[in-house]
Amino acid sequence: MPVGELADCIGITPANPAALKNGRAKAVRFARLSALCEVLECQPGDLLRWEAEDTAGR
């Protein structure tokens, strides 16, 4: 599904799902995650993965 179409389905700007898709999002609201799962007919685990923070620069 194109990002613009997905954004229209859940009522947000295309920049938001694009940031999620490209790994630039720092957070996601549960309501938005729920809407994404409903439209895409999936579970949150299908969309998210955990990555350890890079602590080398701290």
PDB file of N, CA and C in Angstrom:
ATOM      1  N   MET A   1       0.850  -1.170   0.000  1.00  0.00           N
ATOM      2  CA  MET A   1       0.000   0.000   0.000  1.00  0.00           C
ATOM      3  C   MET A   1       0.896   1.234   0.000  1.00  0.00           C
ATOM      4  N   PRO A   2       0.659   2.179  -0.891  1.00  0.00           N
ATOM      5  CA  PRO A   2       1.461   3.399  -0.900  1.00  0.00           C
ATOM      6  C   PRO A   2       1.289   4.197   0.399  1.00  0.00           C
ATOM      7  N   VAL A   3       2.338   4.898   0.803  1.00  0.00           N
ATOM      8  CA  VAL A   3       2.336   5.670   2.042  1.00  0.00           C
ATOM      9  C   VAL A   3       1.196   6.684   2.062  1.00  0.00           C
ATOM     10  N   GLY A   4       0.961   7.355   0.955  1.00  0.00           N
ATOM     11  CA  GLY A   4      -0.109   8.355   0.899  1.00  0.00           C
ATOM     12  C   GLY A   4      -1.479   7.747   1.125  1.00  0.00           C
ATOM     13  N   GLU A   5      -1.713   6.580   0.554  1.00  0.00           N
ATOM     14  CA  GLU A   5      -2.992   5.894   0.739  1.00  0.00           C
ATOM     15  C   GLU A   5      -3.160   5.449   2.190  1.00  0.00           C
ATOM     16  N   LEU A   6      -2.104   4.926   2.776  1.00  0.00           N
ATOM     17  CA  LEU A   6      -2.138   4.518   4.179  1.00  0.00           C
ATOM     18  C   LEU A   6      -2.433   5.717   5.067  1.00  0.00           C
ATOM     19  N   ALA A   7      -1.777   6.826   4.818  1.00  0.00           N
ATOM     20  CA  ALA A   7      -1.999   8.040   5.601  1.00  0.00           C
ATOM     21  C   ALA A   7      -3.458   8.477   5.506  1.00  0.00           C
ATOM     22  N   ASP A   8      -4.023   8.436   4.315  1.00  0.00           N
ATOM     23  CA  ASP A   8      -5.434   8.800   4.131  1.00  0.00           C
ATOM     24  C   ASP A   8      -6.350   7.882   4.926  1.00  0.00           C
ATOM     25  N   CYS A   9      -6.046   6.607   4.946  1.00  0.00           N
ATOM     26  CA  CYS A   9      -6.882   5.632   5.647  1.00  0.00           C
ATOM     27  C   CYS A   9      -6.925   5.870   7.150  1.00  0.00           C
ATOM     28  N   ILE A  10      -5.813   6.359   7.721  1.00  0.00           N
ATOM     29  CA  ILE A  10      -5.797   6.555   9.176  1.00  0.00           C
ATOM     30  C   ILE A  10      -5.846   8.028   9.571  1.00  0.00           C
ATOM     31  N   GLY A  11      -5.976   8.917   8.586  1.00  0.00           N
ATOM     32  CA  GLY A  11      -6.195  10.332   8.879  1.00  0.00           C
ATOM     33  C   GLY A  11      -4.981  11.096   9.368  1.00  0.00           C
ATOM     34  N   ILE A  12      -3.816  10.807   8.805  1.00  0.00           N
ATOM     35  CA  ILE A  12      -2.600  11.536   9.173  1.00  0.00           C
ATOM     36  C   ILE A  12      -1.897  11.999   7.900  1.00  0.00           C
ATOM     37  N   THR A  13      -0.862  12.809   8.058  1.00  0.00           N
ATOM     38  CA  THR A  13      -0.108  13.271   6.899  1.00  0.00           C
ATOM     39  C   THR A  13       0.822  12.165   6.424  1.00  0.00           C
ATOM     40  N   PRO A  14       1.161  12.131   5.141  1.00  0.00           N
ATOM     41  CA  PRO A  14       2.063  11.102   4.618  1.00  0.00           C
ATOM     42  C   PRO A  14       3.451  11.099   5.266  1.00  0.00           C
ATOM     43  N   ALA A  15       3.856  12.218   5.845  1.00  0.00           N
ATOM     44  CA  ALA A  15       5.176  12.276   6.491  1.00  0.00           C
ATOM     45  C   ALA A  15       5.267  11.330   7.683  1.00  0.00           C
ATOM     46  N   ASN A  16       4.161  11.117   8.394  1.00  0.00           N
ATOM     47  CA  ASN A  16       4.196  10.263   9.588  1.00  0.00           C
ATOM     48  C   ASN A  16       4.448   8.796   9.255  1.00  0.00           C
ATOM     49  N   PRO A  17       3.675   8.166   8.383  1.00  0.00           N
ATOM     50  CA  PRO A  17       4.003   6.772   8.068  1.00  0.00           C
ATOM     51  C   PRO A  17       5.330   6.630   7.318  1.00  0.00           C
ATOM     52  N   ALA A  18       5.722   7.663   6.578  1.00  0.00           N
ATOM     53  CA  ALA A  18       7.020   7.616   5.900  1.00  0.00           C
ATOM     54  C   ALA A  18       8.148   7.559   6.924  1.00  0.00           C
ATOM     55  N   ALA A  19       8.030   8.331   8.004  1.00  0.00           N
ATOM     56  CA  ALA A  19       9.048   8.320   9.061  1.00  0.00           C
ATOM     57  C   ALA A  19       9.102   6.957   9.736  1.00  0.00           C
ATOM     58  N   LEU A  20       7.938   6.345   9.947  1.00  0.00           N
ATOM     59  CA  LEU A  20       7.911   5.002  10.528  1.00  0.00           C
ATOM     60  C   LEU A  20       8.564   3.994   9.589  1.00  0.00           C
ATOM     61  N   LYS A  21       8.215   4.087   8.327  1.00  0.00           N
ATOM     62  CA  LYS A  21       8.726   3.153   7.321  1.00  0.00           C
ATOM     63  C   LYS A  21      10.247   3.239   7.194  1.00  0.00           C
ATOM     64  N   ASN A  22      10.777   4.446   7.271  1.00  0.00           N
ATOM     65  CA  ASN A  22      12.202   4.671   7.064  1.00  0.00           C
ATOM     66  C   ASN A  22      13.022   4.606   8.350  1.00  0.00           C
ATOM     67  N   GLY A  23      12.377   4.303   9.472  1.00  0.00           N
ATOM     68  CA  GLY A  23      13.101   4.166  10.735  1.00  0.00           C
ATOM     69  C   GLY A  23      13.502   5.479  11.378  1.00  0.00           C
ATOM     70  N   ARG A  24      12.875   6.576  10.996  1.00  0.00           N
ATOM     71  CA  ARG A  24      13.220   7.878  11.566  1.00  0.00           C
ATOM     72  C   ARG A  24      12.323   8.283  12.732  1.00  0.00           C
ATOM     73  N   ALA A  25      11.249   7.548  12.968  1.00  0.00           N
ATOM     74  CA  ALA A  25      10.323   7.879  14.055  1.00  0.00           C
ATOM     75  C   ALA A  25      10.943   7.501  15.393  1.00  0.00           C
ATOM     76  N   LYS A  26      10.781   8.367  16.369  1.00  0.00           N
ATOM     77  CA  LYS A  26      11.305   8.101  17.708  1.00  0.00           C
ATOM     78  C   LYS A  26      10.239   7.486  18.610  1.00  0.00           C
ATOM     79  N   ALA A  27       8.967   7.651  18.251  1.00  0.00           N
ATOM     80  CA  ALA A  27       7.862   7.135  19.063  1.00  0.00           C
ATOM     81  C   ALA A  27       6.638   6.970  18.175  1.00  0.00           C
ATOM     82  N   VAL A  28       5.708   6.182  18.659  1.00  0.00           N
ATOM     83  CA  VAL A  28       4.428   6.025  17.966  1.00  0.00           C
ATOM     84  C   VAL A  28       3.339   5.928  19.031  1.00  0.00           C
ATOM     85  N   ARG A  29       2.266   6.652  18.836  1.00  0.00           N
ATOM     86  CA  ARG A  29       1.148   6.604  19.780  1.00  0.00           C
ATOM     87  C   ARG A  29       0.417   5.278  19.618  1.00  0.00           C
ATOM     88  N   PHE A  30      -0.098   4.767  20.728  1.00  0.00           N
ATOM     89  CA  PHE A  30      -0.836   3.503  20.671  1.00  0.00           C
ATOM     90  C   PHE A  30      -2.053   3.612  19.768  1.00  0.00           C
ATOM     91  N   ALA A  31      -2.733   4.750  19.772  1.00  0.00           N
ATOM     92  CA  ALA A  31      -3.902   4.930  18.907  1.00  0.00           C
ATOM     93  C   ALA A  31      -3.500   4.843  17.440  1.00  0.00           C
ATOM     94  N   ARG A  32      -2.351   5.411  17.093  1.00  0.00           N
ATOM     95  CA  ARG A  32      -1.874   5.350  15.713  1.00  0.00           C
ATOM     96  C   ARG A  32      -1.451   3.924  15.354  1.00  0.00           C
ATOM     97  N   LEU A  33      -0.781   3.257  16.276  1.00  0.00           N
ATOM     98  CA  LEU A  33      -0.381   1.873  16.047  1.00  0.00           C
ATOM     99  C   LEU A  33      -1.613   0.991  15.853  1.00  0.00           C
ATOM    100  N   SER A  34      -2.624   1.224  16.656  1.00  0.00           N
ATOM    101  CA  SER A  34      -3.867   0.474  16.530  1.00  0.00           C
ATOM    102  C   SER A  34      -4.516   0.713  15.171  1.00  0.00           C
ATOM    103  N   ALA A  35      -4.545   1.968  14.729  1.00  0.00           N
ATOM    104  CA  ALA A  35      -5.127   2.302  13.426  1.00  0.00           C
ATOM    105  C   ALA A  35      -4.334   1.651  12.296  1.00  0.00           C
ATOM    106  N   LEU A  36      -3.010   1.668  12.393  1.00  0.00           N
ATOM    107  CA  LEU A  36      -2.176   1.017  11.381  1.00  0.00           C
ATOM    108  C   LEU A  36      -2.481  -0.475  11.306  1.00  0.00           C
ATOM    109  N   CYS A  37      -2.577  -1.114  12.467  1.00  0.00           N
ATOM    110  CA  CYS A  37      -2.848  -2.551  12.497  1.00  0.00           C
ATOM    111  C   CYS A  37      -4.229  -2.864  11.925  1.00  0.00           C
ATOM    112  N   GLU A  38      -5.194  -2.010  12.213  1.00  0.00           N
ATOM    113  CA  GLU A  38      -6.538  -2.240  11.686  1.00  0.00           C
ATOM    114  C   GLU A  38      -6.548  -2.153  10.166  1.00  0.00           C
ATOM    115  N   VAL A  39      -5.934  -1.102   9.620  1.00  0.00           N
ATOM    116  CA  VAL A  39      -5.918  -0.912   8.171  1.00  0.00           C
ATOM    117  C   VAL A  39      -5.108  -2.004   7.481  1.00  0.00           C
ATOM    118  N   LEU A  40      -3.978  -2.379   8.057  1.00  0.00           N
ATOM    119  CA  LEU A  40      -3.095  -3.366   7.435  1.00  0.00           C
ATOM    120  C   LEU A  40      -3.448  -4.809   7.808  1.00  0.00           C
ATOM    121  N   GLU A  41      -4.450  -4.948   8.701  1.00  0.00           N
ATOM    122  CA  GLU A  41      -4.881  -6.272   9.155  1.00  0.00           C
ATOM    123  C   GLU A  41      -3.700  -7.096   9.668  1.00  0.00           C
ATOM    124  N   CYS A  42      -3.023  -6.540  10.661  1.00  0.00           N
ATOM    125  CA  CYS A  42      -1.852  -7.193  11.227  1.00  0.00           C
ATOM    126  C   CYS A  42      -1.803  -6.973  12.728  1.00  0.00           C
ATOM    127  N   GLN A  43      -0.770  -7.470  13.365  1.00  0.00           N
ATOM    128  CA  GLN A  43      -0.521  -7.292  14.787  1.00  0.00           C
ATOM    129  C   GLN A  43       0.642  -6.321  14.971  1.00  0.00           C
ATOM    130  N   PRO A  44       0.720  -5.634  16.129  1.00  0.00           N
ATOM    131  CA  PRO A  44       1.824  -4.700  16.358  1.00  0.00           C
ATOM    132  C   PRO A  44       3.204  -5.314  16.133  1.00  0.00           C
ATOM    133  N   GLY A  45       3.379  -6.560  16.516  1.00  0.00           N
ATOM    134  CA  GLY A  45       4.663  -7.231  16.329  1.00  0.00           C
ATOM    135  C   GLY A  45       5.056  -7.397  14.873  1.00  0.00           C
ATOM    136  N   ASP A  46       4.077  -7.325  13.980  1.00  0.00           N
ATOM    137  CA  ASP A  46       4.369  -7.393  12.551  1.00  0.00           C
ATOM    138  C   ASP A  46       4.989  -6.088  12.049  1.00  0.00           C
ATOM    139  N   LEU A  47       4.782  -5.007  12.808  1.00  0.00           N
ATOM    140  CA  LEU A  47       5.251  -3.688  12.385  1.00  0.00           C
ATOM    141  C   LEU A  47       6.482  -3.207  13.139  1.00  0.00           C
ATOM    142  N   LEU A  48       6.680  -3.713  14.352  1.00  0.00           N
ATOM    143  CA  LEU A  48       7.734  -3.197  15.227  1.00  0.00           C
ATOM    144  C   LEU A  48       8.818  -4.230  15.473  1.00  0.00           C
ATOM    145  N   ARG A  49      10.020  -3.738  15.726  1.00  0.00           N
ATOM    146  CA  ARG A  49      11.090  -4.597  16.204  1.00  0.00           C
ATOM    147  C   ARG A  49      11.943  -3.779  17.160  1.00  0.00           C
ATOM    148  N   TRP A  50      12.521  -4.448  18.122  1.00  0.00           N
ATOM    149  CA  TRP A  50      13.365  -3.784  19.107  1.00  0.00           C
ATOM    150  C   TRP A  50      14.798  -3.811  18.634  1.00  0.00           C
ATOM    151  N   GLU A  51      15.480  -2.676  18.758  1.00  0.00           N
ATOM    152  CA  GLU A  51      16.904  -2.576  18.474  1.00  0.00           C
ATOM    153  C   GLU A  51      17.592  -1.905  19.644  1.00  0.00           C
ATOM    154  N   ALA A  52      18.704  -2.445  20.058  1.00  0.00           N
ATOM    155  CA  ALA A  52      19.478  -1.849  21.139  1.00  0.00           C
ATOM    156  C   ALA A  52      19.994  -0.490  20.715  1.00  0.00           C
ATOM    157  N   GLU A  53      20.030   0.432  21.669  1.00  0.00           N
ATOM    158  CA  GLU A  53      20.577   1.759  21.379  1.00  0.00           C
ATOM    159  C   GLU A  53      22.083   1.679  21.220  1.00  0.00           C
ATOM    160  N   ASP A  54      22.599   2.522  20.358  1.00  0.00           N
ATOM    161  CA  ASP A  54      24.047   2.622  20.190  1.00  0.00           C
ATOM    162  C   ASP A  54      24.580   3.517  21.302  1.00  0.00           C
ATOM    163  N   THR A  55      25.235   2.938  22.295  1.00  0.00           N
ATOM    164  CA  THR A  55      25.734   3.700  23.443  1.00  0.00           C
ATOM    165  C   THR A  55      27.199   4.073  23.291  1.00  0.00           C
ATOM    166  N   ALA A  56      27.818   3.780  22.163  1.00  0.00           N
ATOM    167  CA  ALA A  56      29.238   4.070  21.951  1.00  0.00           C
ATOM    168  C   ALA A  56      29.520   5.562  21.978  1.00  0.00           C
ATOM    169  N   GLY A  57      28.569   6.368  21.526  1.00  0.00           N
ATOM    170  CA  GLY A  57      28.788   7.822  21.458  1.00  0.00           C
ATOM    171  C   GLY A  57      28.404   8.560  22.707  1.00  0.00           C
ATOM    172  N   ARG A  58      28.057   7.850  23.768  1.00  0.00           N
ATOM    173  CA  ARG A  58      27.614   8.513  25.012  1.00  0.00           C
ATOM    174  C   ARG A  58      28.665   8.549  26.046  1.00  0.00           C
TER     175      ARG A  58
END
